[in-house]
Short mmCIF file of C-alpha atoms and ligand atoms in Angstrom, two decimals:
data_model
loop_
_atom_site.label_atom_id
_atom_site.label_comp_id
_atom_site.label_asym_id
_atom_site.label_seq_id
_atom_site.Cartn_x
_atom_site.Cartn_y
_atom_site.Cartn_z
CA MET A 1 0.15 -0.07 0.18
CA SER A 2 1.14 3.19 -0.60
CA HIS A 3 0.55 6.79 -0.18
CA LEU A 4 -0.13 10.59 -0.65
CA SER A 5 2.38 11.75 1.62
CA ASP A 6 5.52 8.24 -0.03
CA GLU A 7 8.08 9.70 -1.55
CA ILE A 8 9.93 7.48 -4.24
CA VAL A 9 12.75 7.71 -6.68
CA ILE A 10 13.24 7.50 -9.86
CA ARG A 11 16.63 8.63 -12.28
CA GLY A 12 17.92 9.15 -8.83
CA ARG A 13 15.53 12.31 -8.40
CA LYS A 14 13.29 11.88 -5.44
CA ILE A 15 9.98 13.30 -5.60
CA LYS A 16 8.67 13.96 -2.42
CA ASN A 17 4.94 12.94 -2.99
CA ARG A 18 2.69 11.32 -4.96
CA ILE A 19 0.71 14.62 -5.53
CA VAL A 20 1.36 15.32 -9.93
CA MET A 21 0.57 18.58 -11.47
CA PRO A 22 -0.21 18.25 -15.49
CA PRO A 23 1.29 19.33 -18.21
CA MET A 24 -1.79 22.40 -18.27
CA MET A 25 -1.26 25.60 -20.63
CA CYS A 26 -2.32 29.36 -19.66
CA PHE A 27 -3.98 30.66 -22.63
CA SER A 28 -4.88 33.73 -20.96
CA PHE A 29 -1.27 34.80 -20.04
CA LYS A 30 0.87 36.82 -22.37
CA GLY A 31 4.17 36.15 -22.21
CA ASP A 32 7.23 38.54 -22.42
CA ASN A 33 7.89 40.10 -25.34
CA GLY A 34 5.09 37.82 -27.27
CA GLY A 35 6.86 35.23 -26.55
CA MET A 36 5.25 31.63 -24.96
CA TYR A 37 6.82 31.87 -21.74
CA GLY A 38 7.19 34.51 -19.07
CA GLU A 39 7.73 36.27 -15.18
CA GLN A 40 3.94 34.89 -15.41
CA TYR A 41 4.54 31.37 -15.92
CA VAL A 42 7.67 31.40 -13.71
CA GLU A 43 4.55 32.92 -10.53
CA HIS A 44 2.77 30.39 -11.30
CA TYR A 45 4.40 27.43 -12.04
CA ALA A 46 6.25 28.63 -8.33
CA LYS A 47 3.05 29.11 -7.00
CA ARG A 48 2.66 25.53 -6.75
CA ALA A 49 5.23 24.25 -6.40
CA LYS A 50 5.13 26.43 -2.54
CA GLY A 51 1.92 24.29 -2.35
CA GLY A 52 3.09 21.25 -2.17
CA THR A 53 3.26 20.09 -5.07
CA GLY A 54 5.59 16.85 -5.57
CA LEU A 55 6.14 16.59 -9.36
CA ILE A 56 5.02 19.68 -11.69
CA ILE A 57 4.91 19.18 -15.34
CA VAL A 58 4.87 22.38 -17.39
CA GLN A 59 2.49 22.26 -20.11
CA ALA A 60 3.10 21.14 -24.02
CA THR A 61 6.18 23.27 -25.04
CA PRO A 62 6.94 22.42 -29.22
CA VAL A 63 9.77 20.78 -29.77
CA ALA A 64 9.81 22.82 -32.98
CA GLY A 65 12.41 25.05 -33.46
CA ALA A 66 14.99 23.97 -30.48
CA ALA A 67 17.86 22.16 -33.33
CA LYS A 68 18.34 26.02 -34.15
CA GLN A 69 17.55 27.63 -31.14
CA SER A 70 14.97 29.83 -32.31
CA GLY A 71 10.99 30.44 -31.45
CA VAL A 72 10.43 29.18 -28.24
CA TRP A 73 13.97 27.34 -27.20
CA SER A 74 15.84 31.10 -28.04
CA ASP A 75 17.78 32.19 -24.92
CA GLU A 76 15.43 34.38 -24.30
CA GLN A 77 12.89 31.87 -23.66
CA MET A 78 15.67 30.11 -22.37
CA ASN A 79 15.38 31.90 -19.45
CA PRO A 80 11.86 32.36 -17.91
CA LEU A 81 12.18 28.22 -18.86
CA LYS A 82 15.68 28.60 -16.48
CA LYS A 83 14.19 30.53 -13.96
CA ILE A 84 11.07 27.73 -13.63
CA ALA A 85 13.46 25.03 -12.89
CA LYS A 86 15.00 27.37 -10.27
CA ARG A 87 11.87 28.27 -8.56
CA CYS A 88 10.32 24.79 -8.55
CA HIS A 89 14.18 23.48 -6.62
CA ASP A 90 13.77 26.33 -4.52
CA TYR A 91 10.15 24.85 -3.27
CA GLY A 92 11.52 21.03 -3.00
CA SER A 93 9.38 19.83 -6.46
CA ILE A 94 10.58 18.14 -9.21
CA VAL A 95 9.91 19.42 -12.20
CA MET A 96 9.62 17.97 -16.16
CA MET A 97 8.65 19.40 -19.66
CA GLN A 98 6.40 18.20 -21.94
CA LEU A 99 7.48 17.68 -25.80
CA SER A 100 4.86 17.80 -28.44
CA CYS A 101 5.61 17.57 -31.17
CA GLY A 102 1.93 20.27 -32.23
CA ASP A 103 -1.04 19.10 -34.51
CA VAL A 104 0.02 17.74 -37.59
CA ASP A 105 -1.58 14.53 -40.00
CA ILE A 106 0.81 12.30 -39.55
CA ASN A 107 -0.36 10.22 -42.92
CA GLU A 108 0.81 13.16 -45.13
CA LEU A 109 4.38 13.61 -43.30
CA SER A 110 7.11 12.14 -45.40
CA VAL A 111 10.70 10.14 -43.60
CA GLU A 112 11.78 13.96 -44.00
CA GLN A 113 10.16 15.72 -42.20
CA ILE A 114 9.50 12.37 -39.33
CA ARG A 115 12.83 12.16 -39.30
CA GLN A 116 13.76 16.86 -38.30
CA MET A 117 10.36 16.08 -36.00
CA GLN A 118 12.50 13.50 -34.31
CA SER A 119 15.83 15.30 -34.27
CA ASP A 120 13.80 18.18 -33.11
CA CYS A 121 12.58 16.11 -29.49
CA ILE A 122 16.49 15.35 -29.07
CA ALA A 123 17.41 18.46 -28.78
CA ALA A 124 14.96 20.02 -27.04
CA ALA A 125 15.12 17.18 -24.58
CA ALA A 126 18.65 18.03 -24.03
CA ARG A 127 18.28 22.45 -23.88
CA ALA A 128 15.24 21.25 -20.81
CA VAL A 129 17.85 19.29 -19.09
CA GLN A 130 19.83 22.40 -20.29
CA ALA A 131 17.04 24.85 -18.53
CA GLY A 132 17.84 22.40 -15.48
CA PHE A 133 14.87 20.33 -16.03
CA ASP A 134 14.48 16.82 -14.09
CA GLY A 135 12.99 15.42 -17.29
CA LEU A 136 10.97 15.18 -20.00
CA GLU A 137 7.55 13.50 -21.23
CA TYR A 138 6.55 14.01 -24.75
CA HIS A 139 3.56 14.34 -25.33
CA PHE A 140 1.67 10.50 -27.02
CA ALA A 141 -1.61 12.40 -25.74
CA HIS A 142 -5.30 14.08 -26.90
CA GLY A 143 -4.51 13.06 -29.54
CA TYR A 144 -2.05 15.48 -31.35
CA THR A 145 0.36 14.56 -33.89
CA LEU A 146 2.55 11.71 -32.03
CA CYS A 147 -0.89 9.82 -31.01
CA ARG A 148 -1.43 9.22 -34.49
CA PHE A 149 1.28 7.70 -34.86
CA LEU A 150 0.00 5.39 -32.26
CA ASP A 151 -3.64 4.53 -33.19
CA PRO A 152 -4.42 2.18 -36.22
CA THR A 153 -7.59 3.76 -37.11
CA PHE A 154 -5.47 7.46 -37.06
CA ASN A 155 -2.23 6.45 -38.86
CA LYS A 156 -2.88 5.07 -42.41
CA ARG A 157 0.89 4.99 -43.19
CA ASN A 158 2.17 2.17 -45.92
CA ASP A 159 5.48 2.79 -44.46
CA ASN A 160 7.84 1.39 -41.89
CA TYR A 161 5.43 4.47 -39.54
CA GLY A 162 2.31 2.41 -39.90
CA GLY A 163 0.73 -0.76 -39.53
CA SER A 164 2.05 -3.17 -37.30
CA LEU A 165 2.99 -1.90 -32.63
CA GLU A 166 6.86 -2.43 -33.85
CA ASN A 167 5.63 0.26 -36.57
CA ARG A 168 3.13 2.78 -34.85
CA VAL A 169 6.03 2.92 -32.29
CA ARG A 170 8.86 3.11 -34.23
CA PHE A 171 9.30 6.79 -34.17
CA LEU A 172 9.89 6.87 -30.50
CA THR A 173 12.26 3.27 -31.27
CA GLU A 174 14.18 5.06 -33.60
CA ILE A 175 15.27 7.68 -31.07
CA ILE A 176 15.36 6.43 -27.59
CA SER A 177 19.06 5.72 -27.42
CA GLN A 178 19.53 9.15 -28.22
CA ILE A 179 17.60 10.91 -26.12
CA ARG A 180 18.70 8.73 -23.71
CA ASP A 181 22.61 10.40 -25.17
CA ALA A 182 21.26 13.76 -24.63
CA VAL A 183 19.71 14.26 -21.26
CA GLY A 184 22.44 11.34 -19.24
CA GLU A 185 20.86 7.81 -17.00
CA ASP A 186 19.55 10.57 -14.31
CA SER A 187 17.42 12.52 -16.15
CA ILE A 188 13.24 11.27 -16.44
CA VAL A 189 12.39 10.45 -19.65
CA SER A 190 8.76 10.16 -19.38
CA VAL A 191 5.59 9.61 -21.73
CA ARG A 192 2.21 11.12 -21.92
CA MET A 193 -0.33 8.84 -23.85
CA GLY A 194 -3.56 7.50 -23.46
CA GLY A 195 -5.35 4.79 -22.26
CA ASN A 196 -7.46 3.95 -25.46
CA ILE A 197 -4.61 4.57 -27.61
CA PRO A 198 -6.79 2.65 -29.32
CA ASP A 199 -9.29 0.55 -25.99
CA LEU A 200 -7.48 -0.19 -23.42
CA ALA A 201 -6.48 -3.95 -24.93
CA GLY A 202 -4.16 -1.90 -27.16
CA ALA A 203 -2.42 0.79 -25.29
CA ILE A 204 -2.00 -1.73 -22.95
CA ASP A 205 -0.21 -3.27 -25.26
CA ILE A 206 1.74 0.60 -26.52
CA ALA A 207 2.53 1.27 -22.14
CA LYS A 208 4.82 -2.80 -22.91
CA VAL A 209 6.40 -1.69 -25.94
CA PHE A 210 7.12 1.84 -23.52
CA GLU A 211 8.17 -0.18 -20.94
CA GLU A 212 10.56 -2.01 -22.81
CA LEU A 213 12.52 0.67 -24.41
CA GLY A 214 13.72 2.00 -21.19
CA ILE A 215 10.94 4.72 -20.13
CA ASP A 216 11.43 5.64 -16.17
CA LEU A 217 7.30 7.03 -16.34
CA LEU A 218 4.14 6.27 -17.61
CA HIS A 219 1.51 8.71 -17.78
CA VAL A 220 -2.07 7.68 -19.33
CA SER A 221 -4.31 10.34 -20.24
CA PHE A 222 -7.18 9.36 -23.73
CA GLY A 223 -6.02 8.84 -26.41
CA MET A 224 -7.67 9.72 -30.43
CA LYS A 225 -10.63 10.21 -28.19
CA GLU A 226 -12.64 10.49 -24.47
CA PRO A 227 -12.78 6.31 -23.71
CA GLU A 228 -16.40 4.69 -23.24
CA ASN A 229 -15.22 0.59 -21.18
CA ASP A 230 -17.05 0.74 -18.69
CA ILE A 231 -15.41 0.61 -15.11
CA PRO A 232 -16.64 -1.84 -11.86
CA ALA A 233 -19.54 0.71 -10.07
CA ASP A 234 -16.96 0.66 -7.14
CA PHE A 235 -14.46 2.17 -8.51
CA LYS A 236 -14.01 5.85 -7.46
CA CYS A 237 -12.49 7.34 -9.86
CA SER A 238 -12.95 8.67 -14.04
CA THR A 239 -13.17 5.61 -16.46
CA ILE A 240 -9.74 7.62 -18.06
CA VAL A 241 -7.98 8.09 -14.19
CA PHE A 242 -9.53 3.07 -14.07
CA ASN A 243 -7.28 2.35 -17.35
CA GLY A 244 -4.15 4.16 -16.11
CA SER A 245 -4.78 1.69 -13.13
CA GLU A 246 -5.46 -1.33 -15.37
CA ILE A 247 -2.09 -0.24 -16.81
CA LYS A 248 -0.82 -0.51 -14.73
CA ARG A 249 -1.50 -3.75 -13.48
CA HIS A 250 0.24 -4.09 -16.70
CA VAL A 251 3.96 -3.02 -15.91
CA THR A 252 6.45 -2.57 -13.31
CA ILE A 253 7.15 1.12 -14.66
CA PRO A 254 5.48 3.85 -12.34
CA VAL A 255 2.69 5.56 -13.69
CA ILE A 256 0.91 8.53 -13.14
CA ALA A 257 -3.44 8.40 -13.29
CA VAL A 258 -5.71 11.96 -14.09
CA SER A 259 -8.89 13.11 -15.16
CA GLU A 260 -11.26 14.68 -12.66
CA ILE A 261 -9.16 13.72 -9.23
CA PHE A 262 -10.71 16.29 -6.99
CA THR A 263 -10.47 15.34 -3.95
CA ALA A 264 -8.04 14.09 -1.01
CA GLU A 265 -10.33 10.95 -1.58
CA GLN A 266 -10.14 9.97 -4.48
CA ALA A 267 -6.24 10.36 -4.71
CA SER A 268 -5.81 8.11 -1.39
CA PHE A 269 -8.38 6.24 -3.09
CA LEU A 270 -5.42 5.13 -6.15
CA LEU A 271 -2.37 5.42 -3.99
CA GLU A 272 -3.73 2.83 -0.86
CA ASN A 273 -5.10 0.43 -2.99
CA ASP A 274 -2.02 0.50 -4.99
CA TYR A 275 -3.79 1.41 -8.82
CA VAL A 276 -1.64 3.77 -9.54
CA ASP A 277 1.60 5.89 -8.52
CA PHE A 278 1.06 9.60 -8.75
CA ALA A 279 -2.55 10.57 -8.50
CA ALA A 280 -2.13 14.37 -10.83
CA VAL A 281 -4.81 16.83 -10.13
CA GLY A 282 -5.38 19.52 -13.15
CA ARG A 283 -8.03 22.09 -12.13
CA GLY A 284 -7.25 21.34 -8.88
CA ILE A 285 -4.64 22.37 -8.68
CA TYR A 286 -5.29 25.64 -10.11
CA ALA A 287 -7.93 25.98 -8.07
CA ASP A 288 -6.25 26.00 -5.31
CA GLU A 289 -2.01 26.50 -6.13
CA ASN A 290 -1.87 24.78 -1.84
CA TRP A 291 -3.88 21.77 -2.98
CA ALA A 292 -0.62 19.01 -1.89
CA ASN A 293 0.28 21.07 1.18
CA LYS A 294 -3.72 21.48 2.48
CA VAL A 295 -4.40 17.77 1.44
CA LEU A 296 -1.40 15.69 2.51
CA ALA A 297 -2.14 18.42 6.22
CA LYS A 298 -6.08 17.46 6.03
CA GLU A 299 -6.64 21.04 5.26
CA PRO A 300 -9.83 22.32 3.57
CA ILE A 301 -9.53 22.89 0.19
CA GLN A 302 -10.73 25.34 -2.28
CA GLN A 303 -12.75 23.01 -4.68
CA CYS A 304 -12.89 23.36 -8.41
CA HIS A 305 -15.76 24.17 -9.47
CA ASN A 306 -16.00 20.85 -12.36
CA CYS A 307 -16.84 23.64 -15.31
CA GLY A 308 -18.58 21.79 -17.91
CA GLY A 309 -18.56 18.83 -16.11
CA SER A 310 -17.32 16.00 -17.94
CA SER A 311 -16.80 18.23 -21.50
CA ARG A 312 -13.97 19.78 -19.06
CA LYS A 313 -13.94 23.22 -20.14
CA CYS A 314 -12.05 24.70 -17.61
CA LEU A 315 -11.70 28.43 -18.59
CA TRP A 316 -8.25 28.81 -17.89
CA PHE A 317 -8.43 27.60 -21.85
CA THR A 318 -10.50 31.09 -22.26
CA ASP A 319 -9.81 33.50 -19.91
CA HIS A 320 -8.22 32.05 -16.20
CA THR A 321 -9.74 35.87 -14.45
CA LYS A 322 -12.83 34.26 -14.20
CA CYS A 323 -12.25 31.15 -12.57
CA PRO A 324 -14.83 31.26 -9.94
CA ALA A 325 -12.59 29.41 -7.23
CA LYS A 326 -10.33 32.23 -6.35
CA LYS A 327 -10.94 35.16 -7.62
CA ILE A 328 -6.91 36.10 -9.34
CA SER A 329 -5.74 39.74 -9.74
C1 FMN B 1 -7.07 24.59 -20.12
C2 FMN B 1 -6.14 23.19 -19.47
C3 FMN B 1 -5.29 22.59 -20.65
C4 FMN B 1 -4.31 22.02 -20.28
N1 FMN B 1 -3.22 21.86 -20.97
C5 FMN B 1 -2.57 20.30 -21.55
C6 FMN B 1 -1.44 20.27 -22.33
O1 FMN B 1 -0.30 21.80 -22.28
N2 FMN B 1 -0.49 19.40 -22.44
C7 FMN B 1 -1.49 18.07 -21.54
O2 FMN B 1 -1.32 17.11 -21.83
N3 FMN B 1 -2.55 18.54 -20.96
C8 FMN B 1 -3.25 19.91 -21.23
N4 FMN B 1 -4.42 19.67 -20.05
C9 FMN B 1 -5.23 18.50 -19.36
C10 FMN B 1 -4.92 18.38 -18.20
O3 FMN B 1 -2.69 17.92 -18.43
C11 FMN B 1 -5.04 17.16 -17.74
O4 FMN B 1 -5.27 16.01 -18.22
C12 FMN B 1 -6.75 17.85 -17.80
O5 FMN B 1 -7.20 18.62 -17.50
C13 FMN B 1 -8.34 16.68 -16.81
O6 FMN B 1 -7.12 16.13 -15.67
P1 FMN B 1 -8.15 17.07 -14.64
O7 FMN B 1 -9.65 17.20 -14.55
O8 FMN B 1 -7.40 17.06 -13.12
O9 FMN B 1 -7.92 18.57 -14.74
C14 FMN B 1 -4.72 21.32 -20.67
C15 FMN B 1 -6.09 21.10 -19.36
C16 FMN B 1 -6.55 22.50 -18.75
C17 FMN B 1 -7.68 22.32 -18.60
S1 SF4 B 2 -12.44 27.80 -14.06
FE1 SF4 B 2 -13.81 26.02 -12.92
S2 SF4 B 2 -13.18 24.00 -13.83
FE2 SF4 B 2 -10.51 25.79 -14.33
S3 SF4 B 2 -10.26 25.61 -11.54
FE3 SF4 B 2 -11.30 26.06 -12.16
S4 SF4 B 2 -12.98 25.73 -11.19
FE4 SF4 B 2 -11.65 24.60 -11.45
#
């Protein structure tokens, strides 16, 4: 049996508890000089680190341009990233960066374009570690580019990147050793994947391959679409979380579950029954940046209102100042 307060060591990095802030953009934040990151982001993450979060995964960050050191990876943009890593460390959080390959149709990509994307993934990983991050998470979920490779219902390629499971994971198998060389033995390499790519059984097969490849941590969300499988009536969390717990039964690496985990009771239920190794609390930690410290101290939290219910229409997608859970200046 594990507890929310238990520490865990991955690649020599000590994560002080099992509470994760999953990657989440703040669309209404204005980066300095019109860029993606700025002081507002630095403070946003620092507050959640101060609030006791064990592991913070910084929002989807595009890999494109990392090799050329342009775009989000310019030196100008690296400074706030360094600050985010440092400030989170100062409060004792482990901090990783989610790396995204955007939203392109993989069926249209030439092999040269895939190769470019692969080298961007390696270069971005190296830059993230250079900025002080403890590791990175590749975004293979939510129907975006890398997710599409994995899902046979979308991936219609008839070359080495489509068809068999071996081909659908080839994007990563081809570069994993270069990623490891780029980030070193002591950085965490994680994958966020769907627990329904294209269904639970298919996702379990993919998760096993990721484990064999040497991925350190799996973060299970949804794939091309929301899952539709049934879950036991007494399971106190969402279907997405249930699928994460099923994947956990088939791998030995740690698994993060996410989606609609709002309460201390739900998070403890997951840990104490060994359903998963980490509970990621997204909107809950937006609504109350001290969610982790309060839950660990058994104090009441500022509840997320779950705006929009299962459609998860969080106002942080549009205007965070309207979040009803807290008044933000
Ligand atoms: C405003 C907002 C931004 C998000 N940005 C990302 C992102 O950058 N990358 C990602 O993988 N998921 C993103 N997500 C999904 C969250 O990581 C999380 O999976 C989802 O909110 C469900 O968890 P929750 O119910 O605890 O909020 C975002 C969600 C919200 C509400
Ligand atoms: S906008 Fe609504 S769903 Fe989003 S964090 Fe605030 S209360 Fe929760």
